[in-house]
């Protein structure tokens, strides 16, 4: 069952009062808070003035006081009281939500799936989305981390083989190979055996290549007409990385994403055309802070991050794929729900 809700300004910024404003430059910490109903995950922020802010508390202010149509939809899907809705529960509900219509003037002929809820099974996902896995092959990925990334991807590659689809693709940060239509564990493993982790972590540079490739394909399809354009599947970009991006200047990930969003909006393409999830496969706190800044930056909400939570196996990776949220839904979320 789906409801209808209107798209607001899309800023994603919620200012309850001066004490509750979250600064993008704040230092992030995680913890568990014991409550009467047991423990819950808490994200707190330490400001430069020393104040501690609980993201869940701020989120509850938004839940009960924002009057958001998005919040009404979350409550309907979960079927529980607003005061019982946590950030985690709300984000889960958003994956099954029908997105709002695109802005007026959006180029017509886009794939109809951009206006539908995201897939709920890996089979449906691989049939209706193109996924580009961007694998960190920097020197720090040698050994267990390289094996972890390989094994997590192998099961998905096998599923693509069984479904006979060509929607799973793979690139690396340093190695220039562009692997299209990955199918089967053997092919996936052979690529991981060929590529040897070395060098730095040029995330921004590689993202630019992936972004430009996809938008260039759309440009070409739009020129050919709606029939061609409607067959361009939405692109999910899944980055598996263990460290800090090393790009400088215009290649910094935040600048690359901002320019891409500017192009996306300037071309009047559907906001759900592509989506980025950055999955951390190591507990690197400095990297976590930098990657979170991508999520709340000037990025049209096309970027989300999955903080480190232990080994990323195939089951976890499939859940990550299915937990993605459409960008034009994420743009309605307060910052307290992002990058947690």
XYZ file of C-alpha atoms in Angstrom:
340
model
C 0.000 0.000 0.000
C 1.421 3.371 -0.998
C 0.451 6.898 -0.080
C 1.042 10.220 -1.802
C 3.155 12.979 -0.329
C 4.466 16.238 -1.680
C 8.098 17.091 -2.118
C 9.240 19.971 0.072
C 12.261 22.210 -0.426
C 14.569 19.210 -0.287
C 17.150 20.886 1.913
C 17.169 18.032 4.389
C 18.101 20.621 7.041
C 16.156 20.680 10.285
C 16.851 23.462 12.774
C 14.875 22.862 15.967
C 16.581 25.645 17.903
C 20.085 27.007 18.298
C 21.139 24.177 20.613
C 20.067 21.533 18.117
C 21.754 22.747 14.934
C 24.202 20.119 13.663
C 27.338 21.513 12.077
C 28.809 19.597 9.141
C 32.294 19.976 10.617
C 31.426 18.445 13.959
C 33.357 15.484 15.307
C 31.259 12.293 15.328
C 31.141 9.564 17.995
C 29.036 6.426 18.419
C 27.675 4.719 21.490
C 24.804 2.802 23.040
C 22.398 4.448 25.420
C 20.480 2.361 27.930
C 16.823 3.283 28.125
C 13.786 1.867 29.841
C 13.046 -0.238 26.773
C 16.584 -1.619 26.468
C 19.547 -0.307 24.533
C 19.407 1.670 21.339
C 22.081 2.945 19.006
C 22.861 6.600 19.525
C 24.800 9.069 17.419
C 26.078 12.038 19.374
C 27.928 15.092 18.176
C 30.526 17.062 20.088
C 30.539 20.716 19.049
C 33.560 22.978 19.257
C 31.965 24.575 22.339
C 31.887 21.189 24.079
C 28.128 20.612 23.910
C 26.961 17.036 23.412
C 23.991 16.510 21.105
C 22.046 13.258 20.758
C 20.920 12.765 17.145
C 18.059 10.497 18.210
C 16.736 13.203 20.531
C 16.846 15.780 17.734
C 15.213 13.294 15.381
C 12.357 12.882 17.869
C 11.827 16.656 17.819
C 11.490 16.418 14.039
C 9.181 13.400 14.291
C 6.733 15.109 16.625
C 6.990 18.698 15.445
C 7.896 18.934 11.776
C 4.481 18.196 10.276
C 6.347 16.419 7.491
C 4.373 14.367 4.996
C 7.384 12.057 4.865
C 7.031 11.387 8.586
C 3.347 10.548 8.106
C 4.340 7.965 5.493
C 6.964 6.439 7.796
C 4.406 6.154 10.591
C 1.907 4.516 8.232
C 4.410 1.946 6.967
C 5.697 1.003 10.421
C 2.281 1.019 12.080
C 3.649 2.275 15.404
C 3.425 5.476 17.436
C 5.556 8.394 16.303
C 7.296 8.492 19.677
C 8.457 4.870 19.202
C 10.111 5.498 15.828
C 13.908 5.385 15.903
C 16.253 6.585 13.185
C 17.040 2.989 12.223
C 13.362 2.018 11.927
C 12.584 5.125 9.892
C 15.396 4.473 7.404
C 14.216 0.893 6.958
C 10.692 2.110 6.204
C 11.970 4.528 3.564
C 13.264 1.695 1.367
C 9.678 0.607 0.634
C 8.298 4.103 0.092
C 7.054 5.268 -3.304
C 9.081 8.383 -4.141
C 7.545 11.774 -4.918
C 7.290 12.845 -8.562
C 10.365 14.514 -10.094
C 10.527 18.315 -10.403
C 8.585 20.042 -13.199
C 10.623 20.212 -16.378
C 12.330 16.849 -15.852
C 13.337 15.361 -19.209
C 10.569 12.891 -20.161
C 11.090 9.302 -21.238
C 13.061 8.209 -18.174
C 12.724 4.602 -16.927
C 9.411 4.228 -15.065
C 11.163 2.464 -12.184
C 12.587 5.801 -11.035
C 9.123 6.634 -9.695
C 8.619 3.283 -7.956
C 9.736 1.873 -4.585
C 13.158 0.251 -4.598
C 13.436 -3.533 -5.009
C 12.978 -5.790 -1.996
C 14.796 -8.903 -3.303
C 18.240 -9.304 -4.823
C 16.687 -10.906 -7.904
C 14.420 -7.922 -8.509
C 17.331 -5.590 -7.822
C 19.677 -7.151 -10.389
C 16.946 -7.150 -13.034
C 15.975 -3.507 -12.571
C 19.142 -1.703 -11.479
C 22.604 -1.444 -12.916
C 25.180 -1.702 -10.147
C 28.775 -0.527 -10.400
C 31.005 -1.815 -7.625
C 33.999 0.474 -7.141
C 36.620 -1.495 -5.230
C 39.439 0.168 -3.321
C 42.663 -1.461 -4.560
C 45.049 0.757 -2.583
C 48.014 -0.737 -0.717
C 46.137 -0.900 2.591
C 43.656 -3.369 1.067
C 46.234 -6.163 0.835
C 45.479 -9.428 2.615
C 42.287 -9.975 4.602
C 40.501 -6.843 3.368
C 41.037 -7.807 -0.273
C 39.724 -11.303 0.416
C 36.753 -9.870 2.313
C 35.747 -7.646 -0.612
C 36.206 -10.503 -3.098
C 34.112 -12.977 -1.111
C 31.311 -10.452 -0.503
C 31.044 -9.755 -4.237
C 31.383 -13.363 -5.399
C 27.913 -14.428 -4.258
C 26.285 -11.487 -6.034
C 28.240 -12.312 -9.199
C 26.946 -15.869 -8.999
C 23.379 -14.577 -8.638
C 23.864 -12.449 -11.767
C 25.029 -15.596 -13.581
C 21.956 -17.547 -12.469
C 19.624 -14.728 -13.550
C 21.475 -14.299 -16.864
C 21.677 -10.525 -16.416
C 24.491 -8.141 -17.365
C 23.806 -5.528 -14.716
C 26.753 -6.146 -12.360
C 29.865 -4.137 -13.197
C 33.138 -3.440 -11.428
C 35.922 -0.872 -11.385
C 38.933 -0.298 -9.156
C 40.376 2.920 -7.756
C 43.860 2.483 -9.242
C 43.627 -0.274 -11.849
C 42.011 1.139 -15.002
C 40.008 -1.992 -15.880
C 36.307 -1.458 -16.560
C 34.674 -4.853 -16.016
C 31.160 -5.061 -17.486
C 28.567 -7.779 -17.072
C 30.272 -9.721 -14.286
C 28.630 -13.137 -14.045
C 29.734 -16.072 -11.911
C 32.102 -16.496 -8.977
C 34.962 -17.737 -11.152
C 35.054 -14.590 -13.290
C 34.847 -12.371 -10.221
C 37.642 -14.212 -8.424
C 39.833 -14.174 -11.537
C 39.686 -10.374 -11.597
C 40.642 -10.133 -7.939
C 43.592 -12.412 -8.677
C 44.696 -10.186 -11.583
C 44.473 -6.880 -9.734
C 47.093 -6.357 -7.017
C 46.362 -3.750 -4.330
C 48.867 -0.895 -4.428
C 49.047 2.864 -4.402
C 46.787 5.482 -2.844
C 43.006 5.987 -2.562
C 41.888 8.215 -5.492
C 38.163 7.923 -4.798
C 37.177 11.266 -6.313
C 39.003 10.633 -9.571
C 37.364 7.246 -10.064
C 33.897 8.495 -9.111
C 34.214 11.216 -11.743
C 34.857 8.583 -14.426
C 31.840 6.522 -13.332
C 29.559 9.574 -13.087
C 30.592 10.912 -16.482
C 30.178 7.529 -18.174
C 26.615 7.195 -16.925
C 25.548 10.765 -17.682
C 27.130 10.584 -21.140
C 25.062 7.459 -21.835
C 21.929 9.315 -20.780
C 22.847 12.324 -22.939
C 23.195 10.027 -25.952
C 19.967 8.138 -25.201
C 17.966 11.346 -24.774
C 19.170 12.567 -28.166
C 17.995 9.292 -29.734
C 14.552 9.507 -28.152
C 12.319 8.208 -25.324
C 12.449 4.574 -26.447
C 16.223 4.487 -25.985
C 16.219 6.600 -22.822
C 13.596 4.440 -21.093
C 15.964 1.457 -21.273
C 18.783 3.135 -19.326
C 18.523 1.506 -15.908
C 19.132 3.570 -12.763
C 22.723 3.233 -11.553
C 23.746 2.255 -8.035
C 27.416 2.931 -7.329
C 28.672 0.856 -4.402
C 32.117 1.840 -3.144
C 34.024 -0.659 -0.984
C 36.856 1.195 0.740
C 38.991 0.985 3.862
C 40.570 4.409 4.101
C 40.766 8.137 3.559
C 40.465 9.454 -0.004
C 43.802 10.908 -1.122
C 42.531 13.149 -3.938
C 43.548 16.801 -4.007
C 42.061 19.946 -5.521
C 39.234 19.469 -8.007
C 39.482 15.679 -7.641
C 38.363 15.721 -4.013
C 35.232 13.533 -3.728
C 33.074 16.368 -2.368
C 33.932 18.615 -5.337
C 33.431 15.801 -7.844
C 30.009 14.977 -6.408
C 28.950 18.646 -6.284
C 29.876 19.180 -9.954
C 28.065 16.004 -10.964
C 24.907 17.065 -9.162
C 25.155 20.461 -10.861
C 25.295 18.693 -14.227
C 22.439 16.362 -13.267
C 20.205 19.280 -12.294
C 21.293 21.434 -15.222
C 20.335 18.649 -17.628
C 16.972 18.286 -15.846
C 17.414 14.542 -15.449
C 15.404 12.566 -12.921
C 16.967 12.914 -9.412
C 16.857 9.135 -8.904
C 19.013 8.458 -11.964
C 21.970 7.430 -9.827
C 22.780 6.738 -6.219
C 26.059 6.224 -4.345
C 26.645 4.117 -1.242
C 30.096 4.141 0.329
C 30.689 1.005 2.381
C 33.517 1.088 4.912
C 35.304 -2.223 5.337
C 37.657 -1.039 8.072
C 37.238 0.939 11.275
C 39.054 4.091 10.168
C 37.662 7.022 12.161
C 39.274 9.761 10.052
C 37.854 8.219 6.897
C 34.438 7.915 8.511
C 34.349 11.645 9.277
C 35.376 12.641 5.728
C 32.891 10.260 4.120
C 30.047 11.505 6.322
C 30.732 15.045 5.171
C 29.978 13.810 1.640
C 26.521 12.754 2.797
C 25.457 16.120 4.200
C 27.287 18.246 1.644
C 26.120 19.910 -1.565
C 25.345 16.631 -3.287
C 21.639 16.455 -4.059
C 21.519 13.618 -1.532
C 22.864 11.136 -4.081
C 25.482 9.895 -1.578
C 24.964 7.704 1.476
C 27.515 5.914 3.634
C 27.499 2.631 5.498
C 29.809 2.965 8.537
C 32.015 0.053 9.521
C 30.103 -2.626 11.437
C 32.342 -5.663 11.285
C 33.215 -7.910 8.360
C 31.217 -7.216 5.190
C 30.128 -10.632 3.942
C 27.801 -11.422 1.035
C 24.698 -11.358 3.236
C 25.525 -7.911 4.622
C 26.332 -6.586 1.171
C 23.006 -7.785 -0.224
C 21.202 -6.059 2.656
C 23.104 -2.865 1.875
C 21.976 -3.031 -1.763
C 18.356 -3.496 -0.721
C 18.462 -0.776 1.955
C 19.246 1.997 -0.503
C 16.926 5.009 -0.456
C 15.948 7.043 -3.525
C 17.790 10.422 -3.540
C 14.564 12.430 -3.820
C 13.315 10.703 -0.664
C 16.618 11.161 1.145
C 16.490 14.876 0.319
C 13.468 15.134 2.628
C 15.260 13.504 5.563
C 16.737 15.582 8.393
C 20.498 15.377 8.747
C 20.068 13.335 11.923
C 18.945 10.398 9.747
C 21.859 10.626 7.337
C 25.135 8.688 7.537
C 24.068 6.666 10.580
